[in-house]
Structures are given as C-alpha cells and as structure tokens.
PDB file of C-alpha atoms in Angstrom:
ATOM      1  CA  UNK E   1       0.000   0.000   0.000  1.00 53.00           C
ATOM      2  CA  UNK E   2       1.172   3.270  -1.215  1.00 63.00           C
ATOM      3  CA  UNK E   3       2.143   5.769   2.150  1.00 87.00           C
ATOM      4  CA  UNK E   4      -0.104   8.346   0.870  1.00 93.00           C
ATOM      5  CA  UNK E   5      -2.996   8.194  -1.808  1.00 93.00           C
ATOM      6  CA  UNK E   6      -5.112  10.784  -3.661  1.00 92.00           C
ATOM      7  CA  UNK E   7      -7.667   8.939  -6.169  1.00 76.00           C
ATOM      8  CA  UNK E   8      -6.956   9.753  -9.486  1.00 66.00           C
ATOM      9  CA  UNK E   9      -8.106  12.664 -11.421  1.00 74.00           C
ATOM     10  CA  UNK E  10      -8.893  14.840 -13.186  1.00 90.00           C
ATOM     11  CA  UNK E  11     -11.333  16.658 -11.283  1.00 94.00           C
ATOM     12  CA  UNK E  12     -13.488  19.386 -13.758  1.00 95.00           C
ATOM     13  CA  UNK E  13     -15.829  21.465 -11.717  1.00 96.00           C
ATOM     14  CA  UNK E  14     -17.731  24.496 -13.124  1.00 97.00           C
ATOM     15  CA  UNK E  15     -17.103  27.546 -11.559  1.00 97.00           C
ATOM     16  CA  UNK E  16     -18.775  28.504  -8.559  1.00 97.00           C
ATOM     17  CA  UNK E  17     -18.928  24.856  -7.913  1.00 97.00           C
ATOM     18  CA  UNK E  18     -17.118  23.492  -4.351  1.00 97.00           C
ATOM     19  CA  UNK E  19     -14.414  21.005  -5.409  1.00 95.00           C
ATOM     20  CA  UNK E  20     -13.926  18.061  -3.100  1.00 95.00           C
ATOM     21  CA  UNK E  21     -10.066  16.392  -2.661  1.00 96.00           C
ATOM     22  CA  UNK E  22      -9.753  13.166  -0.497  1.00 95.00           C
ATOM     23  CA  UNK E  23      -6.095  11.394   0.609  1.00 95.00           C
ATOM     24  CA  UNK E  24      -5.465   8.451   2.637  1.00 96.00           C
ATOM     25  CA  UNK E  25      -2.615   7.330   4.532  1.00 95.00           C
ATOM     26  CA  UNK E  26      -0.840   4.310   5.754  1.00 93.00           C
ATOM     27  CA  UNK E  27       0.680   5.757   8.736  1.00 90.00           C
ATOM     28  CA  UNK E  28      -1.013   6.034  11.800  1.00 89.00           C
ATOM     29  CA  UNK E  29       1.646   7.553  13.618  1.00 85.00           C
ATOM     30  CA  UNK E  30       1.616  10.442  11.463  1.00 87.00           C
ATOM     31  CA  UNK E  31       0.698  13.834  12.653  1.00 83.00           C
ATOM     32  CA  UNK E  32       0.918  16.886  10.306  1.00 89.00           C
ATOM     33  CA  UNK E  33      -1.032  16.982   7.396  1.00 93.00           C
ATOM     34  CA  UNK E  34      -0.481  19.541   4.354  1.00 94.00           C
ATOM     35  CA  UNK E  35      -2.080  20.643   1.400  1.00 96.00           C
ATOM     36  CA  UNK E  36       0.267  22.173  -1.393  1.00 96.00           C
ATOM     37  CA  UNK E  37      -0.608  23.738  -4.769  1.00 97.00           C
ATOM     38  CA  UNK E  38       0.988  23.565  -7.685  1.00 96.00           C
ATOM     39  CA  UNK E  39       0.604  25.290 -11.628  1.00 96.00           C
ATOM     40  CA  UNK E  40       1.511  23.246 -14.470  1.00 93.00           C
ATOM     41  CA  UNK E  41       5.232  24.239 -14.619  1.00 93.00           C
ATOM     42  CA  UNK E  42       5.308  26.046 -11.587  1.00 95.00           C
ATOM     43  CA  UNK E  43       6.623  24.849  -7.646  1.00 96.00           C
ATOM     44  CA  UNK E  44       4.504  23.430  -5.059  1.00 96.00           C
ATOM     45  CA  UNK E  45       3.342  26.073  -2.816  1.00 95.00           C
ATOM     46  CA  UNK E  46       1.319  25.360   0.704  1.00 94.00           C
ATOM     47  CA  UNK E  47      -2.175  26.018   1.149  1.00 94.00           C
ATOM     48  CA  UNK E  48      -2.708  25.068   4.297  1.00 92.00           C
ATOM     49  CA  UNK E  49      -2.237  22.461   7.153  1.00 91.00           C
ATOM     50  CA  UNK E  50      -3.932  20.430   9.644  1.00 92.00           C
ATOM     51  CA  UNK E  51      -2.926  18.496  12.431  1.00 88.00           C
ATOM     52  CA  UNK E  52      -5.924  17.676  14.966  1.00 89.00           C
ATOM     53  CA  UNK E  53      -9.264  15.781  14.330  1.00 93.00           C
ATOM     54  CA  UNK E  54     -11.939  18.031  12.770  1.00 94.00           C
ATOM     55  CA  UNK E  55     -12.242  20.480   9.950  1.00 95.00           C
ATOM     56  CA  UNK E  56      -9.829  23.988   9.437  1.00 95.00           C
ATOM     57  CA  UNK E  57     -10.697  26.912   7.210  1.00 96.00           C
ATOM     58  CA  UNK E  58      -8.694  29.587   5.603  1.00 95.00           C
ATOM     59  CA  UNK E  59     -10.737  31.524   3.098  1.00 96.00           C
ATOM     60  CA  UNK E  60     -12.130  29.977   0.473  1.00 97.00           C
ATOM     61  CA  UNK E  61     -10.108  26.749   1.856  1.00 97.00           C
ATOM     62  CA  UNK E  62     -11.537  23.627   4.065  1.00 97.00           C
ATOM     63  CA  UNK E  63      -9.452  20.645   5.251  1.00 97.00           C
ATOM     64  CA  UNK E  64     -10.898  17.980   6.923  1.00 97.00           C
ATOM     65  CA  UNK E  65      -8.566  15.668   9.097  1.00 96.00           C
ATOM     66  CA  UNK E  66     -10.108  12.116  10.262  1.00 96.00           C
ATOM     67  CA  UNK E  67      -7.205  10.686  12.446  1.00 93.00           C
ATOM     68  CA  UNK E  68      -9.112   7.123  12.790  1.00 94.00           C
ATOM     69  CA  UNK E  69     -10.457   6.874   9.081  1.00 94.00           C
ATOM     70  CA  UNK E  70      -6.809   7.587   7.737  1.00 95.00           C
ATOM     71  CA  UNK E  71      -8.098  10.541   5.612  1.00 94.00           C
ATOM     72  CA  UNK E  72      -7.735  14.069   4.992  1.00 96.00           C
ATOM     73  CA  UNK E  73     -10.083  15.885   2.576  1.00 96.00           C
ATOM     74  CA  UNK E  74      -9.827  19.321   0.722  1.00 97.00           C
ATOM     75  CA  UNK E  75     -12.648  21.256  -0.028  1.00 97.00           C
ATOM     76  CA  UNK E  76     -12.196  24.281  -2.423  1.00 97.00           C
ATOM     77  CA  UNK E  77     -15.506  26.529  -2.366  1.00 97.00           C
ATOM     78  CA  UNK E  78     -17.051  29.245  -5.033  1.00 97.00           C
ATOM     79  CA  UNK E  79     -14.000  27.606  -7.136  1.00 97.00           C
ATOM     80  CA  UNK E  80     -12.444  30.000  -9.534  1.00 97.00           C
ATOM     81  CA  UNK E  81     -10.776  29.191 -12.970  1.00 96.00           C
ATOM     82  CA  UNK E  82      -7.357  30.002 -10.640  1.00 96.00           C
ATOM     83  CA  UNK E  83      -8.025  27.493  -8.946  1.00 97.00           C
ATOM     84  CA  UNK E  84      -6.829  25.016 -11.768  1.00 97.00           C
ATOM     85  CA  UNK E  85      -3.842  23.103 -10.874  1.00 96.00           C
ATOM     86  CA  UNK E  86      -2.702  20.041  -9.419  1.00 95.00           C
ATOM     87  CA  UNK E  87      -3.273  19.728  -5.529  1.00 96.00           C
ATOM     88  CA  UNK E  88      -1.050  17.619  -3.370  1.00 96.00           C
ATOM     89  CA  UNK E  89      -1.844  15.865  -0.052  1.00 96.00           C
ATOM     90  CA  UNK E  90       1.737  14.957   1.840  1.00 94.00           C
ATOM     91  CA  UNK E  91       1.933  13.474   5.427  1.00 93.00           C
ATOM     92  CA  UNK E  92       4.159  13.719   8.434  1.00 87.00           C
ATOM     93  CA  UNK E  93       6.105  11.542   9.505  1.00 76.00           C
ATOM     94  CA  UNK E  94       9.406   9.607   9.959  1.00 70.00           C
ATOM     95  CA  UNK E  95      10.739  13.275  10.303  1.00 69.00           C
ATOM     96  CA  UNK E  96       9.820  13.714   6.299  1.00 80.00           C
ATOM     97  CA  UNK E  97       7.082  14.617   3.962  1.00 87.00           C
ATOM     98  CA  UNK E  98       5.478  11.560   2.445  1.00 91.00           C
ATOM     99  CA  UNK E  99       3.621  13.233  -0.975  1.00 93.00           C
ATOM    100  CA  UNK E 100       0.649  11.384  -2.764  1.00 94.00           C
ATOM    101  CA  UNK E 101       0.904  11.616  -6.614  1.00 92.00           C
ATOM    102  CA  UNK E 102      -1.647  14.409  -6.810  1.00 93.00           C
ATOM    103  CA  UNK E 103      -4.782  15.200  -8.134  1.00 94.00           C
ATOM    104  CA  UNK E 104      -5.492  18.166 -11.000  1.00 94.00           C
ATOM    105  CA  UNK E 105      -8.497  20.283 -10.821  1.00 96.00           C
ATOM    106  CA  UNK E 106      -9.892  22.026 -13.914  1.00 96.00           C
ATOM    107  CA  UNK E 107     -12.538  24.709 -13.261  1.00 97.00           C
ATOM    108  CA  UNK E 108     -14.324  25.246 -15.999  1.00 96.00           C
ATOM    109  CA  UNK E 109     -16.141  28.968 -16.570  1.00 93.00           C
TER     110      UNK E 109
ATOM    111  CA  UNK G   1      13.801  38.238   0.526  1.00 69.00           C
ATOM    112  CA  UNK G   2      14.195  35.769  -2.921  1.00 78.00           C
ATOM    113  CA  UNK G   3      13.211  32.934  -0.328  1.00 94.00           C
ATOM    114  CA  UNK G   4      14.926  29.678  -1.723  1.00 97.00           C
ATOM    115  CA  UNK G   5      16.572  29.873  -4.732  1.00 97.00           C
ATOM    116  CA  UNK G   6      17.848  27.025  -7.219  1.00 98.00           C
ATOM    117  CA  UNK G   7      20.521  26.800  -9.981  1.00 97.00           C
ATOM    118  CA  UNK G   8      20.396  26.361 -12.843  1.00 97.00           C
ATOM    119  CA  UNK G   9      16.983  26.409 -14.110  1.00 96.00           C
ATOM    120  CA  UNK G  10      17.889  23.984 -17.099  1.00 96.00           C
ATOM    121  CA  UNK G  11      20.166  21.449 -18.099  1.00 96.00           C
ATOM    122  CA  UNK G  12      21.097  19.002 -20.285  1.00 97.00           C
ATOM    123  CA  UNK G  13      23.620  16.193 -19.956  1.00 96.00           C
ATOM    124  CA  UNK G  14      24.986  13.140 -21.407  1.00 97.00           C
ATOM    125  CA  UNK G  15      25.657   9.719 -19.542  1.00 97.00           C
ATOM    126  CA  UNK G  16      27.675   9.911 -17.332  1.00 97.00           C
ATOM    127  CA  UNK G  17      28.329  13.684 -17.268  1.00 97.00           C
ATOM    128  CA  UNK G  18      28.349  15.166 -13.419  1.00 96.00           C
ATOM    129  CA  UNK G  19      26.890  18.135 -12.104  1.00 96.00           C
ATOM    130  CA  UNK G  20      25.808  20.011  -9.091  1.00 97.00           C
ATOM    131  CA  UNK G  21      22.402  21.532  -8.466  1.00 98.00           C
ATOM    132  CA  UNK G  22      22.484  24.473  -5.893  1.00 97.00           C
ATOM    133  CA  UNK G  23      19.991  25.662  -3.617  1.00 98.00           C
ATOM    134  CA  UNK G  24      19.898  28.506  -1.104  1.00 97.00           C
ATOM    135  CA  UNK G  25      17.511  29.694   1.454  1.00 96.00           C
ATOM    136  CA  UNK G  26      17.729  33.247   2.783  1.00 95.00           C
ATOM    137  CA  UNK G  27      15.187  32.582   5.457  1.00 92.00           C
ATOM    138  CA  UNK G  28      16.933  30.866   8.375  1.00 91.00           C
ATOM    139  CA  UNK G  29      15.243  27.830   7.947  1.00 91.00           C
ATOM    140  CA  UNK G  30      17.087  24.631   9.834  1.00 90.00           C
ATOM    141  CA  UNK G  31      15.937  21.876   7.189  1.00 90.00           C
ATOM    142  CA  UNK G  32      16.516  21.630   3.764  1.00 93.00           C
ATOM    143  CA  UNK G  33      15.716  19.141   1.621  1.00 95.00           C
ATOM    144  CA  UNK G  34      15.842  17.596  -2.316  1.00 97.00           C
ATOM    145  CA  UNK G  35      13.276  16.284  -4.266  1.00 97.00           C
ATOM    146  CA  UNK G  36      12.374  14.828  -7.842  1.00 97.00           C
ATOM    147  CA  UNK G  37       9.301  15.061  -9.626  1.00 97.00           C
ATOM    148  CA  UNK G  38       8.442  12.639 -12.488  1.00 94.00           C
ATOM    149  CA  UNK G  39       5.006  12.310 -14.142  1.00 86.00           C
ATOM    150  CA  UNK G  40       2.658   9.629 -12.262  1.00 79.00           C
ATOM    151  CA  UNK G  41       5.078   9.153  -9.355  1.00 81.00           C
ATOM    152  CA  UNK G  42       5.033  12.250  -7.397  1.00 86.00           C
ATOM    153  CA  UNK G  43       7.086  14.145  -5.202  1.00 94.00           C
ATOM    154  CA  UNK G  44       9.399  12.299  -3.844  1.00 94.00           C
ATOM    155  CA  UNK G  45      12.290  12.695  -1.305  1.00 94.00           C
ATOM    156  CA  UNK G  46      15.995  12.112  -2.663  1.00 97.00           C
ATOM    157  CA  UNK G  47      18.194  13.333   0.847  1.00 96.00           C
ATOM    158  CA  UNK G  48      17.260  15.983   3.771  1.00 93.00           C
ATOM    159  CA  UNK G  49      19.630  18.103   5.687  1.00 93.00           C
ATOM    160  CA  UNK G  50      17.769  18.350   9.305  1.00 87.00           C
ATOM    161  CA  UNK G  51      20.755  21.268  10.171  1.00 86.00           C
ATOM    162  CA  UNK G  52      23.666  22.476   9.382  1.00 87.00           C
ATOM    163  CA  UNK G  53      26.555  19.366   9.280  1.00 88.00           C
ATOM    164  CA  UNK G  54      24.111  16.826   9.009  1.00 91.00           C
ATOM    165  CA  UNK G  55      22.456  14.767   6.289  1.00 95.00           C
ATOM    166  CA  UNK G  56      20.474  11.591   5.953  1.00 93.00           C
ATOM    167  CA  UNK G  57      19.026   9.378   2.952  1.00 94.00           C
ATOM    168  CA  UNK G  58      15.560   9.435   1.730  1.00 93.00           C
ATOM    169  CA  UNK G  59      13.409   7.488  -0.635  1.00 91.00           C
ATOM    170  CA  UNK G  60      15.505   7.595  -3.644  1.00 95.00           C
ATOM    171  CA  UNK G  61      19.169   8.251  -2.686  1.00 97.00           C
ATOM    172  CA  UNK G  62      21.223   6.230  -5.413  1.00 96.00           C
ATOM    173  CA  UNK G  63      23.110   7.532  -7.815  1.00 96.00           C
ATOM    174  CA  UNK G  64      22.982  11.305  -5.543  1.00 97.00           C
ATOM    175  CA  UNK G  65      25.069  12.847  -3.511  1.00 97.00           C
ATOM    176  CA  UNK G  66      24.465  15.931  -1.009  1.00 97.00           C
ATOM    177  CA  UNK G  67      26.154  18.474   0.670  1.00 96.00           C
ATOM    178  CA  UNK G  68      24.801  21.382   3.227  1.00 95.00           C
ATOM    179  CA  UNK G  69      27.675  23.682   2.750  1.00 88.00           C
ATOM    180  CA  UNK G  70      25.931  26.041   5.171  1.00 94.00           C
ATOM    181  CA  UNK G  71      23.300  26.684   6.612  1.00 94.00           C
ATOM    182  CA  UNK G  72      21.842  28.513   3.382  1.00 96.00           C
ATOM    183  CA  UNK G  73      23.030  26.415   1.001  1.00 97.00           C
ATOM    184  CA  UNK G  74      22.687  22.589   0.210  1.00 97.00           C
ATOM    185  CA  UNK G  75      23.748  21.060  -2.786  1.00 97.00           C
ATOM    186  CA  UNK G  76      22.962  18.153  -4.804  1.00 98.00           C
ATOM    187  CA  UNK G  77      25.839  16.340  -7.417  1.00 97.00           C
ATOM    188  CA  UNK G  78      24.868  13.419  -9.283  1.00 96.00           C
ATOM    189  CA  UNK G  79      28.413  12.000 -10.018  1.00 93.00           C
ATOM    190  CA  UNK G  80      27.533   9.559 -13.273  1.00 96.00           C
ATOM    191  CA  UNK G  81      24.181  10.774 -14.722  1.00 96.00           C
ATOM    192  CA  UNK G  82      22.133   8.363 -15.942  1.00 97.00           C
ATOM    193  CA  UNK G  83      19.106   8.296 -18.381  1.00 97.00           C
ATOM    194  CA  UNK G  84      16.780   7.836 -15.622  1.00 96.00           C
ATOM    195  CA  UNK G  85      17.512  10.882 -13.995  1.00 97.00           C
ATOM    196  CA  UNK G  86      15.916  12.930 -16.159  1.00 97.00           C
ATOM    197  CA  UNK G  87      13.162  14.662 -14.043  1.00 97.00           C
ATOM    198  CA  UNK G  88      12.613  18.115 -12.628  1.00 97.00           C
ATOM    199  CA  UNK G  89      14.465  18.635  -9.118  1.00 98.00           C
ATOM    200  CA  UNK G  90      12.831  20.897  -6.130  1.00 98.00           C
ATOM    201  CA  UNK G  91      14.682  22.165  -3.394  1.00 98.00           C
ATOM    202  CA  UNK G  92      12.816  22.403  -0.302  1.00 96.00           C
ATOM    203  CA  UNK G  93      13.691  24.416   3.193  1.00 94.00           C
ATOM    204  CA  UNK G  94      11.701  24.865   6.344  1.00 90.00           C
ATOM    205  CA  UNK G  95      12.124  26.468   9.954  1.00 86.00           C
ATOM    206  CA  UNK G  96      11.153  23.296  11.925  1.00 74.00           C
ATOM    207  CA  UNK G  97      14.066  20.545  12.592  1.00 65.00           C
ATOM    208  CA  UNK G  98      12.945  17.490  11.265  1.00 57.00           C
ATOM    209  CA  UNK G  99      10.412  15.711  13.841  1.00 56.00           C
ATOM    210  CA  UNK G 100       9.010  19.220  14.946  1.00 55.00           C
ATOM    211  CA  UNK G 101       5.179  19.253  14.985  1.00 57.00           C
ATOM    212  CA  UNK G 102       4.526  21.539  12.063  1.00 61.00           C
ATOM    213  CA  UNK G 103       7.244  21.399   9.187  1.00 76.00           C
ATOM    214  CA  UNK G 104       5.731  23.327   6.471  1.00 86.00           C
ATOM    215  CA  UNK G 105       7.898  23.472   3.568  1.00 91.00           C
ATOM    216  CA  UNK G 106       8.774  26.192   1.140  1.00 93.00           C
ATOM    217  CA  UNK G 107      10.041  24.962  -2.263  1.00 96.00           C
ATOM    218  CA  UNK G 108      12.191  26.489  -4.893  1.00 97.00           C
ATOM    219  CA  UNK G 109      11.588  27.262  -8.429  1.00 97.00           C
ATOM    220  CA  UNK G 110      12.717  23.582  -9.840  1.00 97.00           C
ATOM    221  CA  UNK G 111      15.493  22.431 -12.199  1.00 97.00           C
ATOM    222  CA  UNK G 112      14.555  21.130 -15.208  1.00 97.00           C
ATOM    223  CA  UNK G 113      17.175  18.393 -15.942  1.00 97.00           C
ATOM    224  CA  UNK G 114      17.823  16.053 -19.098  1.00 97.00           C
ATOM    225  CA  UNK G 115      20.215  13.123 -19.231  1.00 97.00           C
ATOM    226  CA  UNK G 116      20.593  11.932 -22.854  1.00 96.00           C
TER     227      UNK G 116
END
C-alpha cells in the first residue's frame, strides 16, 4: 500500500462549484497533514495544514482531518478558474514529507 | 527576501556527465531538503539536511550525492548521470528541525534536468 494516496483525477468542476479532494494514509503515527498547490510548470506552494481531528478553514479553503479513518479531505468553495492546478496531499512523519501523486483540478467557466 | 533559490533552471547532460544543483535559502530555515518530480510518481524525497553538518538518505538516494555547505546552502551532485535521472528537481527548506510538529515546507523554483 502506497504511504499516501489521492484517487486519481482529473477533477473538472464548473465555476462557482465546491471542489472536493480526499487522501489516505498508511501511517497512523503520522501527525501533520499539508495541502500544497501547484501550476503546471510552476513549484509546489502550501495552502494550508492540519494536524488535529476536525475540519480547518482559511478563506475559500476547508481541510478535513479524520485521524481514525486515515483521511484528509480538501474542499475548495465558489471555485475560480485560478483554482486550476494540481493539488497535493503529503503526510508527516518519519521526520519527512510523504507526498501522494496528486490530483489536478480544472474549473471550468 | 528571494526565499529559496535554485541553480540552474535547465540542463542538459549526457551519460555519465556530473553536475551540481544548488539551492539557497535566505530565510533561516534549519531543514533543507531535495526532491524529484516525475510524471505519475510524485514528489518524492531524494536526501534531507535536518541542520547544518548533518544529512540523511531518503526514498531515492542512489546515484545522488548531497552536501549542506551552510546553513543557506545545500547542494545536490549526481556524479555519473544516468538516463533515468531525467526529471525536474525541487529544493525544499523549512524552519522546523525534522520531527518538529509543524514542518511546512517552502520549495524552490525547480530544475529542469535532461540526461541523454
């Protein structure tokens, strides 16, 4: 089993829409949780992060951490065509970032 | 602040041409780190620097070599390139030491390399 998994994609929403991003994860010793963003050419760069049971907002941004289901979620609300990119869950632990392969997001206007 | 910085931003080789990627941080961050990034396999982890003088393997270590000159600065030299390290190569730093809490990671701008 892969350490970290994000189903496959692509994802196409229309705009306005609320995208919905799931990962699971082997490790249950892990304990920081981190969504990154990242344009087709461009480097990852960090949404946000989560590291206790429950769900975290930042703007337009939801994560959703469920410690004994193995799973973190994103949810992207009122998506915007900027939104479009590849989103990638990576895990804690081991004192290193395990990434999952990623999934890409298309908002369509 | 430039934040972490990689060079170069291209570059082709032949078997078993060597080169060194550089990286610098200007953000005082204890933990730096290389990665590769290949379609369908993701991110993944090639050696971390948890501070200055120290280094330690990660997923894909062979055929790489690493250096953290400084605390700005860690290198990466692949000695005998190889075919199948053709990918694009992110340098990574952040403030935590590795096994703090929170570790969120700020990544460079890539190098884009090609071994023929």
């Amino acid at each position: 089993q892969k350490e970290v998994e994000q189903n496959s994609g692509p994802l196409s929403v229309p705009e306005g829409a609320i995208a919905s991003l799931n990962c699971t994860y082997s490790d249950r010793g892990s304990q920081s949780f981190f969504w990154y963003r990242q344009y087709s050419g461009k480097s990852p760069e960090l949404i946000m992060f989560i590291y206790s049971n429950g769900d975290k907002e930042d703007g337009r941004f939801t994560a959703q951490l469920n410690k004994a289901s193995q799973y973190v979620s994103l949810l992207i609300r009122d998506s915007q065509p900027s939104d479009s990119a590849t989103y990638l869950c990576a895990v804690k632990g081991n004192n290193r970032l395990a990434f999952g392969k990623g999934n890409q997001v298309v908002v369509i206007p | 602040n430039a934040g972490v910085t990689q060079t170069p931003k291209f570059q082709v080789l032949k078997t078993g041409q060597s080169m060194t990627l550089q990286c610098a941080q200007d953000m005082n961050h204890n933990s730096m780190y290389w990665y590769r990034q290949d379609p369908g396999m993701g991110l993944r982890l090639i050696y971390y620097s948890a501070s200055e003088g120290t280094t330690d393997k990660g997923e894909v270590p062979n055929g790489y070599n690493v250096s953290r000159l400084n605390k700005r600065e860690f290198s990466l030299r692949l000695e005998s390139a190889a075919p199948s390290q053709t990918s694009v190569y992110f340098c990574a730093s952040s403030e935590a030491p590795a096994g703090e809490h929170t570790d969120t990671q700020y990544f460079g701008p890539g190098t884009r390399l090609t071994v023929l």
